[in-house]
mmCIF file of C-alpha atoms in Angstrom:
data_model
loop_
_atom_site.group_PDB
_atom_site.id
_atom_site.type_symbol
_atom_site.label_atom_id
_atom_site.label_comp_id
_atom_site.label_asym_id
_atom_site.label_seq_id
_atom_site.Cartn_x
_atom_site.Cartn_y
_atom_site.Cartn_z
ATOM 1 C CA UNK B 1 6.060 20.315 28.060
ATOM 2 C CA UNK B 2 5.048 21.334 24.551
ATOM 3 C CA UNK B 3 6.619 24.409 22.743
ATOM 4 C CA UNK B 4 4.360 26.246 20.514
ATOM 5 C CA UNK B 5 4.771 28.364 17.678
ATOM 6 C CA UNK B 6 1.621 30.053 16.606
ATOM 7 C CA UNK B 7 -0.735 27.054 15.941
ATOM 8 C CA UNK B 8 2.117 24.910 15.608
ATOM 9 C CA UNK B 9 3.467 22.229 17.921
ATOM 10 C CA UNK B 10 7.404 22.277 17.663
ATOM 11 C CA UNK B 11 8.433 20.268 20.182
ATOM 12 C CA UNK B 12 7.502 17.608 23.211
ATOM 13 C CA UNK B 13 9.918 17.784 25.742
ATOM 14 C CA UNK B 14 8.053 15.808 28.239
ATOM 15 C CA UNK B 15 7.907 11.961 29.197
ATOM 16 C CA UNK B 16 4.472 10.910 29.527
ATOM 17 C CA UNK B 17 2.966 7.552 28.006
ATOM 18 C CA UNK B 18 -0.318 9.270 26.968
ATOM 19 C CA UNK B 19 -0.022 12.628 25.667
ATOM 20 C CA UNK B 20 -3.086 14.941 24.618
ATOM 21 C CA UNK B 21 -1.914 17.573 22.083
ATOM 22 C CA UNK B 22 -3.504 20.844 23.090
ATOM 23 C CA UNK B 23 -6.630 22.277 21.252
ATOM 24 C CA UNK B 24 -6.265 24.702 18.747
ATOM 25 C CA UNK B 25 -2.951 22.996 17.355
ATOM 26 C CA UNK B 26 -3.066 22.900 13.939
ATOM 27 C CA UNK B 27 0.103 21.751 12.969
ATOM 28 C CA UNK B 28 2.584 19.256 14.719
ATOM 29 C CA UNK B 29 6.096 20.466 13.209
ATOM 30 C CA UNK B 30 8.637 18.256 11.729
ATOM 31 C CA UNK B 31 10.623 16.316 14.177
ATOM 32 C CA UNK B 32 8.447 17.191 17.334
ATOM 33 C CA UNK B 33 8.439 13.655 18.831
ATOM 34 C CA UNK B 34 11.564 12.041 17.316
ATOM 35 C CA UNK B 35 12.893 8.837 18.955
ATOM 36 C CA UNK B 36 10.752 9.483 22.168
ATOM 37 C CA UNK B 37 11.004 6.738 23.874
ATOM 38 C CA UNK B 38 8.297 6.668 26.605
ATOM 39 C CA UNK B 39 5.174 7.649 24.468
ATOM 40 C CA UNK B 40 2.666 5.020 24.261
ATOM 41 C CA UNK B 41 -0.639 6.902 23.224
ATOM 42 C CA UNK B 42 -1.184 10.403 21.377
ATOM 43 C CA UNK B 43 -4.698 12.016 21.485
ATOM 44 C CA UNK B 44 -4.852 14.409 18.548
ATOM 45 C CA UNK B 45 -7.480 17.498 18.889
ATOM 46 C CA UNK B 46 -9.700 18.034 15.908
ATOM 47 C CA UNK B 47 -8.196 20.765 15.074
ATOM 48 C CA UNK B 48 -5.538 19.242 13.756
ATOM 49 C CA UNK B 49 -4.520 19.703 9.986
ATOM 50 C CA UNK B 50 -0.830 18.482 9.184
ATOM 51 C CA UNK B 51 1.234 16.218 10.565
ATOM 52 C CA UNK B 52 5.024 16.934 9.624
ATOM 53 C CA UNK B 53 8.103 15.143 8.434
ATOM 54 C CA UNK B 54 9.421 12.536 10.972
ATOM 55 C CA UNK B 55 7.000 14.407 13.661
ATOM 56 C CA UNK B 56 6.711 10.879 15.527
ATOM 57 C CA UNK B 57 9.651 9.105 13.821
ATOM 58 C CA UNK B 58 11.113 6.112 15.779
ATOM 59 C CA UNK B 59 8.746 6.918 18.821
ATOM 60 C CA UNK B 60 9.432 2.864 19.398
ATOM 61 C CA UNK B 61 6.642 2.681 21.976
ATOM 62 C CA UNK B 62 3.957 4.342 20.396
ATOM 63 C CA UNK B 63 1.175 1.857 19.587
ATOM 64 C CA UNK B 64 -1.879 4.123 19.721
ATOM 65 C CA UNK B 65 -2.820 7.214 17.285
ATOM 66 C CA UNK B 66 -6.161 8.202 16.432
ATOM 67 C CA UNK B 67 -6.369 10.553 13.507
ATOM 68 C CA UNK B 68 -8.809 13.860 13.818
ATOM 69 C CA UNK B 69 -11.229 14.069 10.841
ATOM 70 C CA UNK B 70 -9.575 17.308 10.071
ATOM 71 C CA UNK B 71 -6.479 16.230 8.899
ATOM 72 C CA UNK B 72 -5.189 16.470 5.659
ATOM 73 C CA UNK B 73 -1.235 15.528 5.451
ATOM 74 C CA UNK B 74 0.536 13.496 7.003
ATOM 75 C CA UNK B 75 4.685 14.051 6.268
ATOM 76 C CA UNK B 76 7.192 11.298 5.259
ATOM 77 C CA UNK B 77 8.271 8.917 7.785
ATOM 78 C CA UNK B 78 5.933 11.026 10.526
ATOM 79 C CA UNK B 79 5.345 7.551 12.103
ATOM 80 C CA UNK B 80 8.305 5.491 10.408
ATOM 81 C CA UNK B 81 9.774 2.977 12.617
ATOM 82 C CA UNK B 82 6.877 3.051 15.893
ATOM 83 C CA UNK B 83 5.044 0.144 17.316
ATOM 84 C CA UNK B 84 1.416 1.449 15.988
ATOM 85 C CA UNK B 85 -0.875 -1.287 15.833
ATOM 86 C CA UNK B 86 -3.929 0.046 14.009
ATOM 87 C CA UNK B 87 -4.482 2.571 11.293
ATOM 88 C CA UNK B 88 -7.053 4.462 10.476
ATOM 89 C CA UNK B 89 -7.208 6.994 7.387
ATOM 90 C CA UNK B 90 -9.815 9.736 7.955
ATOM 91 C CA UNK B 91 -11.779 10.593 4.566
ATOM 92 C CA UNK B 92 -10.228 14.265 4.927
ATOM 93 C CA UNK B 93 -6.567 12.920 4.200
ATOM 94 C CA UNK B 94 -5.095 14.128 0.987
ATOM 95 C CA UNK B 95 -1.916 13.262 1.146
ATOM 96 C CA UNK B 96 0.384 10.433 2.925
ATOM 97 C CA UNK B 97 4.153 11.552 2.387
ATOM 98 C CA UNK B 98 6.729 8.648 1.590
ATOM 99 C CA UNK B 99 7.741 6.075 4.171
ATOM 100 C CA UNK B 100 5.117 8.087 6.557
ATOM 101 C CA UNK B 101 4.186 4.258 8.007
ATOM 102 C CA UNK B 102 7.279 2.283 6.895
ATOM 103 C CA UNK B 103 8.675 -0.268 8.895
ATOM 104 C CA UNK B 104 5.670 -0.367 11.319
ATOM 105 C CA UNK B 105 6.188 -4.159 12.299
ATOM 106 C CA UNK B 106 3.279 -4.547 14.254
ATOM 107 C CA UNK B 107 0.956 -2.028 11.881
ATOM 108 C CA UNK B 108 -2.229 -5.152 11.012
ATOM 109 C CA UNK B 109 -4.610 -2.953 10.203
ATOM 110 C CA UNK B 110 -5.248 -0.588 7.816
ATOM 111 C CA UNK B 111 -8.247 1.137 6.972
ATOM 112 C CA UNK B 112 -8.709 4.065 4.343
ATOM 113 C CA UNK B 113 -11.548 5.614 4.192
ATOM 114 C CA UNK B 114 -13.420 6.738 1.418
ATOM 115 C CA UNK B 115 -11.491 10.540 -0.045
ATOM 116 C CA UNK B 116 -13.773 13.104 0.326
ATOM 117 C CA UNK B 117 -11.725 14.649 -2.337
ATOM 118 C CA UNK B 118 -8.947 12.665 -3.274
ATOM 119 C CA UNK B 119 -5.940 11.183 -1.331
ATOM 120 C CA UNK B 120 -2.366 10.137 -2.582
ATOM 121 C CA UNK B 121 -0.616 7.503 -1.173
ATOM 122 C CA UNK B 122 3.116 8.530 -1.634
ATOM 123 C CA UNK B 123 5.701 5.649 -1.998
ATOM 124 C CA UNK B 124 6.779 3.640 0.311
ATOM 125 C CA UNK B 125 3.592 4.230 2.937
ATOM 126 C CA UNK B 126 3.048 0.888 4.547
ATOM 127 C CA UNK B 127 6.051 -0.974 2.998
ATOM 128 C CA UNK B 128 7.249 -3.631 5.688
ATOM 129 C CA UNK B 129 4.382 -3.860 7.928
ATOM 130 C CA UNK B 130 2.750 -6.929 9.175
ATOM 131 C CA UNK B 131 -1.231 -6.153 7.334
ATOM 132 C CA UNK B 132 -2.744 -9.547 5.407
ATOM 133 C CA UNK B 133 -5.356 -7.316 3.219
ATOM 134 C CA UNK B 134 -5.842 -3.964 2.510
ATOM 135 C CA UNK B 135 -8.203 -1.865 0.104
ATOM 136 C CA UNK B 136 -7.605 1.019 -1.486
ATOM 137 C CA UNK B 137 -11.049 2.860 -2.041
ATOM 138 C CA UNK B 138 -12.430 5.174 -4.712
ATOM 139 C CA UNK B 139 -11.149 8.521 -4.709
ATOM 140 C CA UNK B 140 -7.284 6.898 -4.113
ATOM 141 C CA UNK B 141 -5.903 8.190 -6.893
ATOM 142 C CA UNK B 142 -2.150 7.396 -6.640
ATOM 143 C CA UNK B 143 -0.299 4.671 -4.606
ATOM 144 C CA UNK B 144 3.144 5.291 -5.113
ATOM 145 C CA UNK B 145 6.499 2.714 -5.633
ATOM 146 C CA UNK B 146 7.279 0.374 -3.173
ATOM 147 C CA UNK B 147 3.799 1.315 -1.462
ATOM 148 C CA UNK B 148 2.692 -2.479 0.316
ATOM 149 C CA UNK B 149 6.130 -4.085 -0.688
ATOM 150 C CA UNK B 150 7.840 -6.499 1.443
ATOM 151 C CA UNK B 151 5.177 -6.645 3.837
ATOM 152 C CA UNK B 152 5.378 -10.979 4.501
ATOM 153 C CA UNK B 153 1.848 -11.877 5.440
ATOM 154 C CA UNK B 154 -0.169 -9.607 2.758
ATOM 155 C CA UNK B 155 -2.403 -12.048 1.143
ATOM 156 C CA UNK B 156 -4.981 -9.584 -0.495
ATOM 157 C CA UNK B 157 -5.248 -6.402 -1.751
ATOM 158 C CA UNK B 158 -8.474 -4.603 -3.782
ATOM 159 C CA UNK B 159 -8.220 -1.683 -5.684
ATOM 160 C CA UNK B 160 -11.634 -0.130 -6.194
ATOM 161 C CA UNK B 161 -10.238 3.321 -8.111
ATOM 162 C CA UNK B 162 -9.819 2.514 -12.240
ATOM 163 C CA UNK B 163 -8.045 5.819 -12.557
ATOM 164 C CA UNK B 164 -5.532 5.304 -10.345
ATOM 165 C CA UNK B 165 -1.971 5.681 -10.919
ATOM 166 C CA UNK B 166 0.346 2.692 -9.518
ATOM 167 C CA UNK B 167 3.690 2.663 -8.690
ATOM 168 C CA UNK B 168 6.277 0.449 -10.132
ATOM 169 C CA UNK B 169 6.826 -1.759 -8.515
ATOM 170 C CA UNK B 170 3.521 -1.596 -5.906
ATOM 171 C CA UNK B 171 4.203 -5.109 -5.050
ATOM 172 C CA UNK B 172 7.152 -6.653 -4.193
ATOM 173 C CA UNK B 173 8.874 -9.423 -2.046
ATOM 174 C CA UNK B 174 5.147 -10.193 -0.721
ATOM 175 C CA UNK B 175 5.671 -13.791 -0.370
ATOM 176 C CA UNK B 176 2.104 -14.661 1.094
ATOM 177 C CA UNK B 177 -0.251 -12.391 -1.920
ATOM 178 C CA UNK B 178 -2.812 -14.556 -3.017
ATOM 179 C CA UNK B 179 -5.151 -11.927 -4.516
ATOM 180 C CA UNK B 180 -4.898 -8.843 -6.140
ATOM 181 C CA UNK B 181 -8.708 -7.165 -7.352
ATOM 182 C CA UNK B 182 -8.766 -4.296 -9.981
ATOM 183 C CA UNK B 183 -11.736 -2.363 -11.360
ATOM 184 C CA UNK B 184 -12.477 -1.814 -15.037
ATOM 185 C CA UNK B 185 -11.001 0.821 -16.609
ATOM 186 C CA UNK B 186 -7.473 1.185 -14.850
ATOM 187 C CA UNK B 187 -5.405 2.858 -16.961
ATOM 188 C CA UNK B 188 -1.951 2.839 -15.367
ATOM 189 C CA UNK B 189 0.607 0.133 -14.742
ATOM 190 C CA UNK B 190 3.652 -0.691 -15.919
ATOM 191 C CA UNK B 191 6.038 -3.271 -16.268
ATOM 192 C CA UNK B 192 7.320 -4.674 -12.936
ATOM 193 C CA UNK B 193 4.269 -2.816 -11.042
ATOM 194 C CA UNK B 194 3.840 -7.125 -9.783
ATOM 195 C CA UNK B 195 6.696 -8.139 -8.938
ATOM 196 C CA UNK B 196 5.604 -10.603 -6.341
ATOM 197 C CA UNK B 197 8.208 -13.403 -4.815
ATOM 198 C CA UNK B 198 10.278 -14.136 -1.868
ATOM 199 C CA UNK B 199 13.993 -15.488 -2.080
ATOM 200 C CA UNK B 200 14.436 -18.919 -0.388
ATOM 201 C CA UNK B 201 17.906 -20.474 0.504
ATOM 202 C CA UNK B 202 19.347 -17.701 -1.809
ATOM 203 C CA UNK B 203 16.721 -19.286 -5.004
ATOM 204 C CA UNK B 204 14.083 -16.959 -6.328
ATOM 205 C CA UNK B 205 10.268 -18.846 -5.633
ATOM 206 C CA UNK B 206 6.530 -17.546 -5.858
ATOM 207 C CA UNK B 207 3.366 -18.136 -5.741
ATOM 208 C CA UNK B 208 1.857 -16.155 -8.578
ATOM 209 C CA UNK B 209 -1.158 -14.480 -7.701
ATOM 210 C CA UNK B 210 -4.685 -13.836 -8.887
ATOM 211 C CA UNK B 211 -4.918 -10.969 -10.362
ATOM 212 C CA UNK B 212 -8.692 -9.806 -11.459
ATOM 213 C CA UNK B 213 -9.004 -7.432 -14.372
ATOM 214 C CA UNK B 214 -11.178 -7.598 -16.910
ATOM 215 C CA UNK B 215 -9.203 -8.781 -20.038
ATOM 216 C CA UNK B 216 -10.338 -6.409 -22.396
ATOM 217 C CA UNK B 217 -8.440 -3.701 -19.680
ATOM 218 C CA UNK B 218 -5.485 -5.977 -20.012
ATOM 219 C CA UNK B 219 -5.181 -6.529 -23.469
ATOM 220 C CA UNK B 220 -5.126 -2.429 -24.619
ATOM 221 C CA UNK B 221 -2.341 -1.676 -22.121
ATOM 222 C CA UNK B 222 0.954 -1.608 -24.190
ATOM 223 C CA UNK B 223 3.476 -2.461 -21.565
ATOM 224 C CA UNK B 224 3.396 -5.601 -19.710
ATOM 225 C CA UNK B 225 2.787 -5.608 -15.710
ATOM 226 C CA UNK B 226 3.908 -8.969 -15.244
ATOM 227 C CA UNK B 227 7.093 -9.291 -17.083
ATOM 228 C CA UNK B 228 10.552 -10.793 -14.754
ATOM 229 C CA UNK B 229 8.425 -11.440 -11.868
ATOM 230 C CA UNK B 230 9.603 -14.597 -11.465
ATOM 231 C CA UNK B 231 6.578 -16.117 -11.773
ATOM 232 C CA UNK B 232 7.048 -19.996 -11.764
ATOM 233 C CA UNK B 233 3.639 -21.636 -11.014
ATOM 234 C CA UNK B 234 0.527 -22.424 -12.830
ATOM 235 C CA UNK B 235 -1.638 -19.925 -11.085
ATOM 236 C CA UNK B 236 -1.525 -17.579 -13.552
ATOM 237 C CA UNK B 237 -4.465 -19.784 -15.183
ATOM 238 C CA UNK B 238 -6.538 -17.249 -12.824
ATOM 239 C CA UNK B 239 -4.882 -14.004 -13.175
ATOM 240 C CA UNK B 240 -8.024 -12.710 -15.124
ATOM 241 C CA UNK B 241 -11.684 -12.378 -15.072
ATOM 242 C CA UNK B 242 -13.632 -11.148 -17.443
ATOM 243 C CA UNK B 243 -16.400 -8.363 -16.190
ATOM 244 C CA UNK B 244 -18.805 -9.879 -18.818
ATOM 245 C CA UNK B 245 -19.019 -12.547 -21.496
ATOM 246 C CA UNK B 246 -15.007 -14.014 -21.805
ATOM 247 C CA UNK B 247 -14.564 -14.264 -25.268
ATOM 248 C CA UNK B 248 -13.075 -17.578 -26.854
ATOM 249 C CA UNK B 249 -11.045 -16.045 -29.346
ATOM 250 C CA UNK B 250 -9.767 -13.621 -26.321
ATOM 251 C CA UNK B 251 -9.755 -16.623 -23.897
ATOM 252 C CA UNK B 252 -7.482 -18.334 -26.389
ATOM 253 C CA UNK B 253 -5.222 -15.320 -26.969
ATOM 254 C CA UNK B 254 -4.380 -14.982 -23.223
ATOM 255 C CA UNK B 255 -3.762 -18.774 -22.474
ATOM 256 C CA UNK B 256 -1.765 -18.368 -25.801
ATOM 257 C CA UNK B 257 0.033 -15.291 -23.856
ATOM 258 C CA UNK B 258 0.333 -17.540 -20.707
ATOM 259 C CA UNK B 259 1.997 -19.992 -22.552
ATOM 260 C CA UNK B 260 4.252 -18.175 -24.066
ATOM 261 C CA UNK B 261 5.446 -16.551 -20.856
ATOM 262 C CA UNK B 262 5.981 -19.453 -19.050
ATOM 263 C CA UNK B 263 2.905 -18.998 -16.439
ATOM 264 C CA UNK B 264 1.203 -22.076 -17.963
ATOM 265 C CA UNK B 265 2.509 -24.729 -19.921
ATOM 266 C CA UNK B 266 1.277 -26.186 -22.932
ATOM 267 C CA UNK B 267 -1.169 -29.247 -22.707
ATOM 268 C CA UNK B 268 0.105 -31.130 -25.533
ATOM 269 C CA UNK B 269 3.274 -30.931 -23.461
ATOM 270 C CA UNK B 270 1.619 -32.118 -20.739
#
């Protein structure tokens, strides 16, 4: 059922529901498993390495992958479009192509573990899937556009790298966010890198969320991440948290900022 090139897997031409990829595979070539539609379960050998473009794309049955801690790419869209419940990153990832988990409805949990190098997140990854947190750990150090957008019941997501890059927008049409947690130091993000909301009856509403950074981080970063995000509530009052002793004089810079924006209102006009 499988044909091999070398190390690599080219092709499954078989029908099972659980399917144990051979040992010594090293690769599984691009397109190998498209739009199978019986395959429930894969078992991947540890000698796995790559995973190629659209190698398991719209496999609409698959609900079951568990990843070698070997591997070190997975392609774009390699799993777009399947019924995979549970994710788990090994820490010997480096790279996660765009769209490689996009439009995984039923995807709840993710879990990255710790690089033991570094690992980029590509855009798109886990846009429209059906997670409620997520955290991206140290040694992250890119999460591309688009990356957790328009996934409906993400309510928290923690950032622990401060020299990652972020892609603009990260966040967007996540109606549920509540949180978002950054370190000190983050360098990188842009305007529109927020743009949280969710359009109701064809009206643009959001709940703006709270988003931790120390303020001094905030306050040297030229552009600004939160501009036409339709932000219309007073949560903003909690966007920031100092890592150390708020400052008045910065304290009453930002709720001047706030203000000004439109994410709190004056209280004299109150």
């Amino acid at each position: 059922d499988f044909v091999l090139a070398g190390n690599t897997l080219t092709k499954y031409l078989g029908k099972d529901e659980i399917v144990t990829i051979p040992n010594g595979v090293t690769t599984i070539g691009c397109n190998a498993f498209e739009k199978n539609t019986t395959l429930q379960k894969i078992i991947f050998p540890e000698t796995l390495e790559i995973i190629e473009e659209k190698a398991f794309w719209k496999c609409a049955r698959l609900s079951e992958a568990v990843f070698p801690q070997n591997l070190k790419k997975i392609g774009g869209a390699a799993f777009k479009e399947t019924a995979l419940e549970e994710l788990v990153i090994p820490a010997s990832v480096e790279i996660i192509e765009k769209a490689a988990f996009q439009s995984c409805e039923s995807l709840g949990t993710i879990t990255i573990e710790t690089p033991k190098t570094q690992l980029v997140l590509s855009g798109y990854v886990f846009q429209c899937t059906d997670i409620e947190e997520i955290v991206f750990p140290t040694g992250v150090v890119e999460i591309g556009n688009y990356a957790i957008s328009s996934c409906e019941k993400l309510k928290h997501v923690q950032i622990l790298d401060g020299s990652v890059k972020l892609g603009t927008p990260l966040i967007y049409l996540d109606g549920a966010l509540e949180s978002i947690s950054m370190p000190n130091g983050i360098k990188s993000f842009k305007k529109h890198t927020f743009a949280t909301g969710v359009a109701l009856n064809g009206n643009w509403s959001c709940r703006a969320p709270h988003i931790l950074v120390p303020f001094r981080t905030i306050k040297r970063l030229l552009a600004d991440p939160f501009e036409n995000n339709f932000f219309v509530d007073t949560a903003a009052k909690t966007y920031l948290e100092n890592d150390s002793v708020f400052c008045e004089k910065d304290k009453k810079d930002w709720d001047e900022y706030c203000i000004r924006r439109g994410f709190l209102r004056d209280k004299e006009e109150e």
